[in-house]
Coordinates of C-alpha atoms in Angstrom, one line a residue:
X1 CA -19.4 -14.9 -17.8
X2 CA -21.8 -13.0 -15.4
X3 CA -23.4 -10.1 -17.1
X4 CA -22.6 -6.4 -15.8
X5 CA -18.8 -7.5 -14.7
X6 CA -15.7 -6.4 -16.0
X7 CA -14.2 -9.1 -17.8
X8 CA -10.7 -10.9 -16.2
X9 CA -7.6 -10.4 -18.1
X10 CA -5.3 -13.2 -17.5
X11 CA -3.3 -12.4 -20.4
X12 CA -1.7 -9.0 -19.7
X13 CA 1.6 -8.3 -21.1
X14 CA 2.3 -12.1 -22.1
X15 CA 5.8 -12.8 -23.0
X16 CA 6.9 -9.6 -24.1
X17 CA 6.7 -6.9 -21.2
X18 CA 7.1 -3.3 -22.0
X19 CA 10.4 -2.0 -21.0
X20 CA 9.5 0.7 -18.5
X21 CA 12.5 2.7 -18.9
X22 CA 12.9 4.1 -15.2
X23 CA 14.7 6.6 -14.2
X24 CA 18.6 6.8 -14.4
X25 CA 18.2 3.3 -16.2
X26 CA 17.3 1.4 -13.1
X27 CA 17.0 -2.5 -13.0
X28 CA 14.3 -2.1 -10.7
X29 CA 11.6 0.6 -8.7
X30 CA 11.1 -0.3 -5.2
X31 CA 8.2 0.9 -3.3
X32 CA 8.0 0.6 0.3
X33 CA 4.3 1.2 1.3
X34 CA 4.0 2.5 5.2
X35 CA 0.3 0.8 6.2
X36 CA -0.9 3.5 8.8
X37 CA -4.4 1.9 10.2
X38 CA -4.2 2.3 14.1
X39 CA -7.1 3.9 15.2
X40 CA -9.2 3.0 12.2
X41 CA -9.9 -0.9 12.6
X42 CA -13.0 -2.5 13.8
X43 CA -14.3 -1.6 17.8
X44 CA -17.6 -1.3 19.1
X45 CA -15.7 2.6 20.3
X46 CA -16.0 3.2 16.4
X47 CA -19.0 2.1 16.2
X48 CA -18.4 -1.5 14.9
X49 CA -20.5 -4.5 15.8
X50 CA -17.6 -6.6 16.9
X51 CA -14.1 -6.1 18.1
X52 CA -10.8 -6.5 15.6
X53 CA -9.4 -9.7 14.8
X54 CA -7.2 -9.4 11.3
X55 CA -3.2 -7.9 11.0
X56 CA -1.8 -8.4 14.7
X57 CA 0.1 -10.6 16.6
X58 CA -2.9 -11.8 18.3
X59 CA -5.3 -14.6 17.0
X60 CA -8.4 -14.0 18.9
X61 CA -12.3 -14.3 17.8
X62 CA -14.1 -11.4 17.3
X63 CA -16.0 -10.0 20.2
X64 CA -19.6 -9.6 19.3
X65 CA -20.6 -6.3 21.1
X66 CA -18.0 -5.7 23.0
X67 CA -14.2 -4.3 22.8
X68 CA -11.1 -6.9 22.9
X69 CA -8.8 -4.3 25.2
X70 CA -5.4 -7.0 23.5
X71 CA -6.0 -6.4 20.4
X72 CA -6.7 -2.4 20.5
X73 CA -3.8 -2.1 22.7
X74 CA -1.6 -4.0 20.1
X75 CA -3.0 -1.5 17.6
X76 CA -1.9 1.2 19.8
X77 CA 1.4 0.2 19.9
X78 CA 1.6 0.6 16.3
X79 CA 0.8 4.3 17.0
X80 CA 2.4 4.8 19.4
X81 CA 5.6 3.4 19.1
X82 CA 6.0 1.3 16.1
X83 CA 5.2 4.5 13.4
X84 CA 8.3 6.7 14.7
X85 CA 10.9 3.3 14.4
X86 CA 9.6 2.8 10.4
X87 CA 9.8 6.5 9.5
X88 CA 13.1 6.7 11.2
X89 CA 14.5 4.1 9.1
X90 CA 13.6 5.9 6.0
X91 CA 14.5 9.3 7.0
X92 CA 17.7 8.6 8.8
X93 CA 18.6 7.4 5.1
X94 CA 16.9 10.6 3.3
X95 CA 15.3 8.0 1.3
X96 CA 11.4 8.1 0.2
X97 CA 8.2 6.0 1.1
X98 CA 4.8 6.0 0.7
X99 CA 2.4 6.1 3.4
X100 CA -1.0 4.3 2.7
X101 CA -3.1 6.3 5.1
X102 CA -6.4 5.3 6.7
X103 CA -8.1 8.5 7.2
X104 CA -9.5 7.8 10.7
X105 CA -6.3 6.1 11.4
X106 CA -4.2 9.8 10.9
X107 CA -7.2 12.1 12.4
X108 CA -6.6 10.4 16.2
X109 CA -3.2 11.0 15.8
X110 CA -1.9 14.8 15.1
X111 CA 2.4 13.9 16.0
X112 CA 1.6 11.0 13.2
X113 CA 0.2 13.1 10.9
X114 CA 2.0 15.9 11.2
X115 CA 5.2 13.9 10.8
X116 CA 3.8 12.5 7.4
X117 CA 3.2 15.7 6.2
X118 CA 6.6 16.8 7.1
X119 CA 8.3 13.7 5.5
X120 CA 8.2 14.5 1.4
X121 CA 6.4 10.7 1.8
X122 CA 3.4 11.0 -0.4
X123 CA -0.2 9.9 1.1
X124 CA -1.9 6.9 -0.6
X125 CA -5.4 7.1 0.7
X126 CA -6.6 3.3 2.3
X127 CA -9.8 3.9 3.1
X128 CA -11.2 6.1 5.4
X129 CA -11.5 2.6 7.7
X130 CA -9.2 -0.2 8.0
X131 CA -12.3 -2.7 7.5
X132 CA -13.7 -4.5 4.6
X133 CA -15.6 -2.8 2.0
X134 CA -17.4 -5.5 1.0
X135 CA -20.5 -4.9 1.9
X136 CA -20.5 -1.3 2.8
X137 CA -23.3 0.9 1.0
X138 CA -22.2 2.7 -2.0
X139 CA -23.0 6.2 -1.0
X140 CA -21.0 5.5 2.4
X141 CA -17.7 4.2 0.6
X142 CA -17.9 7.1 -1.9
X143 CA -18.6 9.4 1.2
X144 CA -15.3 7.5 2.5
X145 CA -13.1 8.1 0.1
X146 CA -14.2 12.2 -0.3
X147 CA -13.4 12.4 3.4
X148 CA -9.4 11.1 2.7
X149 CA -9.0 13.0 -0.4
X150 CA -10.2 16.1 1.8
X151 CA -7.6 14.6 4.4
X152 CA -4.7 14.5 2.1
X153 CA -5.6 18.1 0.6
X154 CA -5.0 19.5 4.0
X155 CA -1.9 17.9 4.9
X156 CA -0.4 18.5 1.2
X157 CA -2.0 21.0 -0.9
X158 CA -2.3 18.6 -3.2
X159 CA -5.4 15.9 -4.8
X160 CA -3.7 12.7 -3.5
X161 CA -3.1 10.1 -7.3
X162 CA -3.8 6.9 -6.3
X163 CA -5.9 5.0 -3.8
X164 CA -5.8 1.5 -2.1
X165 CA -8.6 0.5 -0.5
X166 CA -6.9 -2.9 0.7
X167 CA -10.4 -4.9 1.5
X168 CA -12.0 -3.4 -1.9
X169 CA -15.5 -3.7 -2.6
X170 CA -17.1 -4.5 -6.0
X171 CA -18.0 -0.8 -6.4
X172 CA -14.1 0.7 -5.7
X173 CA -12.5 1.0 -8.5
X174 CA -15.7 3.0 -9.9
X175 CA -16.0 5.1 -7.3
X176 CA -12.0 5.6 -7.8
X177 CA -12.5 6.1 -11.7
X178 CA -15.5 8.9 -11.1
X179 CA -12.6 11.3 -9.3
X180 CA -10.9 12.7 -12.3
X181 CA -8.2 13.6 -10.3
X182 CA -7.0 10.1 -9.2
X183 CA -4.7 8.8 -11.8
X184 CA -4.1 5.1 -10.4
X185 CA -5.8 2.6 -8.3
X186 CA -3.6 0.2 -6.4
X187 CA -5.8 -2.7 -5.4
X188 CA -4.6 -5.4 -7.6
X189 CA -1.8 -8.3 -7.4
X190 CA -2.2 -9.4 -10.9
X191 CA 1.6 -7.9 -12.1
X192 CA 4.8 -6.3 -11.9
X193 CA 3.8 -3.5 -14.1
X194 CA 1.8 -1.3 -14.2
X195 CA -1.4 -1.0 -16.7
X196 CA -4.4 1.0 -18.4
X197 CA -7.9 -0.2 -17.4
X198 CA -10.7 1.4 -18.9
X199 CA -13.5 -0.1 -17.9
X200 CA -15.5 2.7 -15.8
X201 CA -15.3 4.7 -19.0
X202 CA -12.1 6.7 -19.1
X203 CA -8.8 5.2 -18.4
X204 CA -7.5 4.6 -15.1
X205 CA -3.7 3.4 -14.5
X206 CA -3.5 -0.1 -12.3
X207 CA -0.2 0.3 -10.0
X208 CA 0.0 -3.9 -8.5
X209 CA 0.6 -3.8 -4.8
X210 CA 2.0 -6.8 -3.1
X211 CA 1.3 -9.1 -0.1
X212 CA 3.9 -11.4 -0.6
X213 CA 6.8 -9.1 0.0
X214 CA 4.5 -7.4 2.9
X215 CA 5.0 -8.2 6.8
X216 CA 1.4 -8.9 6.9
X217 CA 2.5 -12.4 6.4
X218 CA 3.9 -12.2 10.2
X219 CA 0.4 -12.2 10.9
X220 CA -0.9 -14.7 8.9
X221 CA -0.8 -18.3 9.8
X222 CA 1.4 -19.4 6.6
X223 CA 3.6 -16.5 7.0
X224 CA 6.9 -15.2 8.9
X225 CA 8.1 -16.4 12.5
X226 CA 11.5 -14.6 12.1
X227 CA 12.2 -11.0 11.4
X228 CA 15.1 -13.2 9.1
X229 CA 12.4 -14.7 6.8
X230 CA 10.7 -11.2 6.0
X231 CA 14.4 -10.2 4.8
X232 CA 15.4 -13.1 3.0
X233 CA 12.5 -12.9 1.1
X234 CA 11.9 -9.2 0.0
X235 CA 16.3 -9.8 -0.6
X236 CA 14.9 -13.0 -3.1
X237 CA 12.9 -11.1 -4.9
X238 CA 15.0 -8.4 -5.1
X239 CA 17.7 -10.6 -6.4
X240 CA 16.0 -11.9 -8.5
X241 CA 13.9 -9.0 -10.2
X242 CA 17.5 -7.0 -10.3
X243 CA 19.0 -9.9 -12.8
X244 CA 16.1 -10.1 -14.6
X245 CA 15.8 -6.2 -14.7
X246 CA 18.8 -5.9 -17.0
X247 CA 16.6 -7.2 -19.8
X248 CA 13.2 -6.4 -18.4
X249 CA 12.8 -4.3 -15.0
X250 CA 10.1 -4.2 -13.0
X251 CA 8.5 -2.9 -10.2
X252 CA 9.0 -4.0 -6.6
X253 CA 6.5 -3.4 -3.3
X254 CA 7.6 -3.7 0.0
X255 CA 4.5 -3.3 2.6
X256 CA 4.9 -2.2 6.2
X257 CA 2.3 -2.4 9.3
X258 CA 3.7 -0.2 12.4
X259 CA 2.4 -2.8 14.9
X260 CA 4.2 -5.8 13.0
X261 CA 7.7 -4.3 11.7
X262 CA 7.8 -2.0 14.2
X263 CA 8.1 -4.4 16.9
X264 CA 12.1 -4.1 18.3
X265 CA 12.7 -7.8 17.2
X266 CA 11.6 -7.0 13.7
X267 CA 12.7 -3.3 12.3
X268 CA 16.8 -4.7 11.9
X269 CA 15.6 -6.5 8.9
X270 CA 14.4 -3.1 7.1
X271 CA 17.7 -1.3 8.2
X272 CA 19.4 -4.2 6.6
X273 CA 17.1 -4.1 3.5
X274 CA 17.5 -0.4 2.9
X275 CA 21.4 -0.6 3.3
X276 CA 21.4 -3.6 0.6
X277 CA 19.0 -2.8 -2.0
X278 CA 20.6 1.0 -1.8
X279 CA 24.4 -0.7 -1.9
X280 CA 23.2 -1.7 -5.5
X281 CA 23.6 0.5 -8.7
X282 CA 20.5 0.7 -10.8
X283 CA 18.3 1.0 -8.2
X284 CA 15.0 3.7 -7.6
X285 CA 13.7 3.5 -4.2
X286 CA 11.2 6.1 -4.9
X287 CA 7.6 7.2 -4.1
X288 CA 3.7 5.2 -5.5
X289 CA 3.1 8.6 -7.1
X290 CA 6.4 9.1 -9.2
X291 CA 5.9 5.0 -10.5
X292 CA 2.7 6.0 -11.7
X293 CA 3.7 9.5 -12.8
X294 CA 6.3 8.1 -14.6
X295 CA 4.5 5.3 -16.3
X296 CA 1.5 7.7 -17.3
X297 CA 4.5 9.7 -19.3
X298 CA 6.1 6.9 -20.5
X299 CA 3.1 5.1 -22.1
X300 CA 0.3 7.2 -22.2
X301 CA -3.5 6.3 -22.0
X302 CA -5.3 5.8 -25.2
X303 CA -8.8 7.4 -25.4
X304 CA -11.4 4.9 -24.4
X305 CA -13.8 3.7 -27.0
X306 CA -17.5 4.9 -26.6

């Protein structure tokens, strides 16, 4: 094992999950995450050394130096159409959402982020870039994620709780832990559940997002043709974490790009999964916050060990 990295845990929970008790004895917490990004993905107009080439409908090679006017107009659709058709769905239904906001992303676009302050959704911060982290200096990334949780202040009154970077760097989840204000960190796929890390030196709750049950995968080249095939397979593991939720519930995420679901051929199959998930009994369609609001409650933090 390299020295000065947190160790893997690839045991978790093992056979014996907690039972996390969610409200009004629900089976199941479903979490649809709204992806806002347009505005804030790589261009040479942002400053970028290359144009965009990840999440569209497009597969194109980046343009070193110079802007690829297809892909930031497919972007723009997102914006400009594909946002109002999502948030639609969810408030036609009064139900909640989440909204994973890039931070440049909702600056270029007041009607947005007006309308996500207005909705009840709360804001996850995503970075203040929809780019990798990877290699992005320290001081910039924690410059980055001051900027959002100054964002979300404004539009909320409120210190957003958790964060989701998306392309994390090795350096996140540290720079997530030295705000004592976030409660929960969502870049991980390791679980159902969520968990306690404490390895920046206090604890720090783990809320698992998802890119399985995301319409990302309409983007990727092993992923969904047919607006169908996104629905049959959030309805699967719906289905299936529902009968296993009698016993042992669980969580659910459900991730959603403007530019992808948004798209007229594709937003039926989120009408259709909000009518059957919410035609169930047991069911809490609910907010990231409340999951990990709820959890925290439910199974406090123990005090990390110096």
């Amino acid at each position: 094992m390299s020295a000065g990295f947190p160790p893997r845990d690839l045991v978790g929970y093992g056979p014996n999950p907690p039972h996390p008790d969610w409200p009004g004895g629900a089976r199941i917490a479903v979490n649809f995450c709204i992806n806002y990004e347009e505005g804030g993905e790589m261009t040479i107009a942002n400053g970028d050394p290359r144009s965009e080439v990840r999440i569209s409908d497009l597969t194109v090679q980046a343009r070193e130096g110079a802007r690829d006017l297809n892909m930031e107009s497919s972007y723009e659709f997102g914006a400009r159409v594909g946002f109002w058709r999502l948030m639609r769905a969810f408030q036609d239904r009064r139900l909640p959402a989440t909204v994973n906001l890039v931070g440049l992303a909702g600056a270029l676009n007041p009607y947005a982020l007006e309308a996500i302050a207005e909705s009840g959704f709360d804001i996850h911060p995503h970075g203040w870039r929809w780019i990798d982290h990877h290699d992005l200096p320290i001081e910039v990334e924690r410059q980055h994620i001051r900027w959002c949780v100054e964002q979300a202040v404004r539009i909320t009154g409120q210190h957003p709780l958790g964060y989701y970077a998306g392309l994390p760097s090795p350096n996140t989840r540290r720079l997530v832990a030295e705000d004592p204000d976030f409660l929960y960190d969502s870049d991980c796929y390791s679980d159902e559940l969520p968990f306690w890390n404490n390895d920046y030196g206090r604890p720090l709750l783990i809320l698992p997002y998802s890119l399985d049950t995301n319409d990302s995968r309409f983007a990727r080249a092993e992923g969904y043709q047919l607006a169908e095939e996104f629905e049959r397979y959030v309805k699967d593991s719906f289905d299936q974490l529902y009968l296993e939720g009698e016993e042992a519930p669980k969580m659910l995420t459900v991730g959603l790009h403007a530019r992808l679901l948004g798209r007229p051929g594709r937003i039926g199959s989120l009408h259709r999964l909000l009518d059957y998930m919410t035609a169930h009994d047991k069911v809490w369609i609910c907010r990231r916050a409340e999951i990990a609001l709820h959890w925290a409650k439910r199974f406090p933090a123990e005090p990390v060990q110096t």
